[in-house]
Coordinates of N, CA, C and O in Angstrom, one line a residue:
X8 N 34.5 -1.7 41.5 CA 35.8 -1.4 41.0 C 36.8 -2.5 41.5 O 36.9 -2.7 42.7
X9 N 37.3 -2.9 40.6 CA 38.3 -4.0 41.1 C 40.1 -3.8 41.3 O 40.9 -4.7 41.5
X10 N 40.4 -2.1 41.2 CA 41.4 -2.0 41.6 C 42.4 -2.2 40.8 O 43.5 -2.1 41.2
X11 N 42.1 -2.5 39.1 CA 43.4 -2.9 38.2 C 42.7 -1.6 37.5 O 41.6 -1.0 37.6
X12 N 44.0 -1.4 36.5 CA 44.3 0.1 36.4 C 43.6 -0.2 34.8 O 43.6 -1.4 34.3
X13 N 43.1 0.9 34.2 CA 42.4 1.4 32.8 C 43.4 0.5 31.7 O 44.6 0.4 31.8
X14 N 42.7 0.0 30.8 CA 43.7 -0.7 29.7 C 44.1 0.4 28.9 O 43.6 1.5 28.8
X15 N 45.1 -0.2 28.2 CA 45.7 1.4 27.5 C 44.8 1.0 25.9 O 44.5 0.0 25.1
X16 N 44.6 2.6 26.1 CA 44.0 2.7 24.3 C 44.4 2.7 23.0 O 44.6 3.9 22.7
X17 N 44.6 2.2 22.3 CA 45.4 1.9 20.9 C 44.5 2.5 19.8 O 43.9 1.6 19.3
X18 N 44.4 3.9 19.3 CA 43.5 3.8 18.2 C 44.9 3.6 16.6 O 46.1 4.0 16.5
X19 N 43.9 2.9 15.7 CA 44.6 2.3 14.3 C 43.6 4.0 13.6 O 42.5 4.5 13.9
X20 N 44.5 4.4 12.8 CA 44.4 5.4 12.4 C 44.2 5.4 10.6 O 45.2 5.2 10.1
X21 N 43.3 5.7 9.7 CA 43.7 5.3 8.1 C 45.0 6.0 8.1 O 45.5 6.8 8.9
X22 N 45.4 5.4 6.8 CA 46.4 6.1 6.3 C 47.3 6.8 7.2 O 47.9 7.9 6.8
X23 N 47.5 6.3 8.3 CA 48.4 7.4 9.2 C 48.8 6.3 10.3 O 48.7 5.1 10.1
X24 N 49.4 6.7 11.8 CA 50.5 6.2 12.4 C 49.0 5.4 13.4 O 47.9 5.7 13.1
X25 N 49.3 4.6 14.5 CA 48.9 3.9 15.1 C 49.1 5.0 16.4 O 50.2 5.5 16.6
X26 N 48.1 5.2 17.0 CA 47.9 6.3 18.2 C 48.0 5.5 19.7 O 47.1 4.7 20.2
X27 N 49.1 5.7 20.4 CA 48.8 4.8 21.7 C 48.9 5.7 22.9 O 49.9 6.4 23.0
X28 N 48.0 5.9 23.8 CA 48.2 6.5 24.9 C 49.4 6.0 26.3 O 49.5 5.0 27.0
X29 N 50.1 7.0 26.0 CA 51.4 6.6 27.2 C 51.6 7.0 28.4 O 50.8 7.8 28.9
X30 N 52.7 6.6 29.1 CA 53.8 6.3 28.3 C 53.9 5.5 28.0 O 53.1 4.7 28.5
X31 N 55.2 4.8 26.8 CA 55.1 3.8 26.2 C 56.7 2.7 26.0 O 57.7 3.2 26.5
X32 N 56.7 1.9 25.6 CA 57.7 1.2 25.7 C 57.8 0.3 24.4 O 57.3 -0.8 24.8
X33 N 58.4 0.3 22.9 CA 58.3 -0.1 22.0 C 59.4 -1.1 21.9 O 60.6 -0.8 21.9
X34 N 59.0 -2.1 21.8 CA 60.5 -3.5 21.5 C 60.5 -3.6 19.6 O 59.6 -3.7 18.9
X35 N 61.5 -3.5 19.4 CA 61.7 -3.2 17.6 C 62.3 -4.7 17.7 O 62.6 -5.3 18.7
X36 N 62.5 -5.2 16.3 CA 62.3 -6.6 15.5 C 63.8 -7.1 15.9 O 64.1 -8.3 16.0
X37 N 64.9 -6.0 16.3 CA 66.5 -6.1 16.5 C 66.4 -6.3 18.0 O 67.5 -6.8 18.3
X38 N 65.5 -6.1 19.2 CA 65.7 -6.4 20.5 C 65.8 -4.8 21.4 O 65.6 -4.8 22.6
X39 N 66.3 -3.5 20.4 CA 65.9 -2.9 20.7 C 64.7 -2.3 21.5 O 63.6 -2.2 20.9
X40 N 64.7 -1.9 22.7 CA 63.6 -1.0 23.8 C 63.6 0.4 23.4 O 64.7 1.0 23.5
X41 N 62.7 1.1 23.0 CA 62.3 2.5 22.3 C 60.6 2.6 23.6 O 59.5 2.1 23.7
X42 N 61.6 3.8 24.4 CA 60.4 4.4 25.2 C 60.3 5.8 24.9 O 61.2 6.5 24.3
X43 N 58.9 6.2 25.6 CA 58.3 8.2 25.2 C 57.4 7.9 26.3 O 56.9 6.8 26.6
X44 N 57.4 8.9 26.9 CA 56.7 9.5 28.3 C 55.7 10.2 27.5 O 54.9 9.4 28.0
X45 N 55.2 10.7 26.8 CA 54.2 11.3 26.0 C 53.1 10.9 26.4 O 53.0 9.7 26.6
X46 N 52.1 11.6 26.8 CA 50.6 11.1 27.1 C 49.9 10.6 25.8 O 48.8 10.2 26.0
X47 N 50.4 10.5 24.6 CA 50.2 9.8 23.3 C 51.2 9.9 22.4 O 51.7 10.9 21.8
X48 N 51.3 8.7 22.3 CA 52.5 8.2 21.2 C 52.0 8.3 19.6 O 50.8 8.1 19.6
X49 N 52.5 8.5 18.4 CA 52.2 8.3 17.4 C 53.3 7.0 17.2 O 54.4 7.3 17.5
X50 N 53.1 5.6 16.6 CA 54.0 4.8 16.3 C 53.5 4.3 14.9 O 52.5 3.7 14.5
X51 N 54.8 4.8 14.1 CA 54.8 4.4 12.8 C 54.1 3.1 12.1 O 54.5 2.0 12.5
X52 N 53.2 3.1 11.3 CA 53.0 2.1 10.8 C 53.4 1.5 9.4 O 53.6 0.3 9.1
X53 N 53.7 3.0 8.5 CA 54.3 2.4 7.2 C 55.8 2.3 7.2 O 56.1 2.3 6.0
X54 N 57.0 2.2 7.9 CA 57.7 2.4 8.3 C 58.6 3.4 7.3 O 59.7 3.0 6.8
X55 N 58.3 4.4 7.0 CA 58.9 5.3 6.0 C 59.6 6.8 7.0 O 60.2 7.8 6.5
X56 N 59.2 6.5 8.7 CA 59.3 7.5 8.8 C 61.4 7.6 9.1 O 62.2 6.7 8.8
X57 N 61.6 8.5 9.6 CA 63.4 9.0 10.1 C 63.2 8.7 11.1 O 64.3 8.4 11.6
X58 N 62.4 8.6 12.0 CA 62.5 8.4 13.6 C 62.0 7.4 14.2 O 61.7 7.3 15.3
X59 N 61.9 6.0 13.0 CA 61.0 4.9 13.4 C 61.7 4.7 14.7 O 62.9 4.9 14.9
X60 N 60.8 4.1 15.8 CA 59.5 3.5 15.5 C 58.4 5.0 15.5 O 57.2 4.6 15.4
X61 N 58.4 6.5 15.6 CA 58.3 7.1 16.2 C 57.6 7.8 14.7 O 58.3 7.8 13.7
X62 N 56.4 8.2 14.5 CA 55.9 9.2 13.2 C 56.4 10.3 13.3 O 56.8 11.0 14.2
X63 N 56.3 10.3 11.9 CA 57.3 11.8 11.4 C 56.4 12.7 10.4 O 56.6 13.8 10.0
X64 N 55.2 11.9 10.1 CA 54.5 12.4 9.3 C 54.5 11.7 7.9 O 53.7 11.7 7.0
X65 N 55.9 11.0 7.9 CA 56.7 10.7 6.8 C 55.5 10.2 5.8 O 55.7 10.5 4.6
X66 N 54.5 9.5 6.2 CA 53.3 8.7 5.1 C 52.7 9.9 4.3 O 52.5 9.7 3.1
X67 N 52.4 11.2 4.7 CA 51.8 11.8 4.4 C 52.4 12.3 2.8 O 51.6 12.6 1.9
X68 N 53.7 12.4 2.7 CA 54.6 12.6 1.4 C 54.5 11.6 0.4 O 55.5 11.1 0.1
X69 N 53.5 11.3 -0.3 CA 53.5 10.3 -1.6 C 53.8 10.8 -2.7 O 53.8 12.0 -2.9
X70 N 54.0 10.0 -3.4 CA 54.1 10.8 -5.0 C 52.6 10.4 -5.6 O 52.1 9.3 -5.3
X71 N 52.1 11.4 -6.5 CA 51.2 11.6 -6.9 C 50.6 10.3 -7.9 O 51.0 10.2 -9.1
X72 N 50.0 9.7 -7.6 CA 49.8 8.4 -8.5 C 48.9 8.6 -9.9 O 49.2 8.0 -11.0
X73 N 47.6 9.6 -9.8 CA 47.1 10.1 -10.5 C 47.2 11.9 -11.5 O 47.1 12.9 -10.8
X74 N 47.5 12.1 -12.9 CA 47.6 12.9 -13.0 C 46.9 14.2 -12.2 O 45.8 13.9 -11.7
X75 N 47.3 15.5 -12.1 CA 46.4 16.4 -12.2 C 45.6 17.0 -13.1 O 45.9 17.1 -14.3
X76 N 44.4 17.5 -12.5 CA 43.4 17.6 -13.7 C 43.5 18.9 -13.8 O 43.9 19.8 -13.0
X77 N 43.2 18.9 -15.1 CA 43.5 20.8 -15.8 C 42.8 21.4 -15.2 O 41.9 21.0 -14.5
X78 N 43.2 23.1 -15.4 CA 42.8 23.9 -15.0 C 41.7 25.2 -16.1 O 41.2 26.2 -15.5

């Protein structure tokens, strides 16, 4: 054991937010610092969400690209 601490885990998620175990500390494209003590972060990847950098779920709301099939 060499005494340096666990690397943090990043799982990339389909279709959904980018999973990071925290806490965490997010620098946005403006210079902005966005931190969460959360033992896992959800951080936005399609940026659609209201609380970027922060998932809202917001991806999961698409509009329907294919009709529905009869009933």
């Amino acid at each position: 054991m060499t005494g340096e601490p666990p690397p943090t885990r990043v799982t990339v998620t389909r279709d959904g937010p980018i999973l990071i175990e925290g806490p965490v500390e997010v620098v946005l494209d403006d210079g902005r610092v966005m931190r969460s003590d959360r033992f896992v972060v959800a951080v936005c990847a399609c940026r659609r969400s209201r609380t970027y950098p922060w998932c809202d779920t917001s991806h999961r709301r698409r509009t329907r690209t294919a009709p529905a099939p009869d009933d």
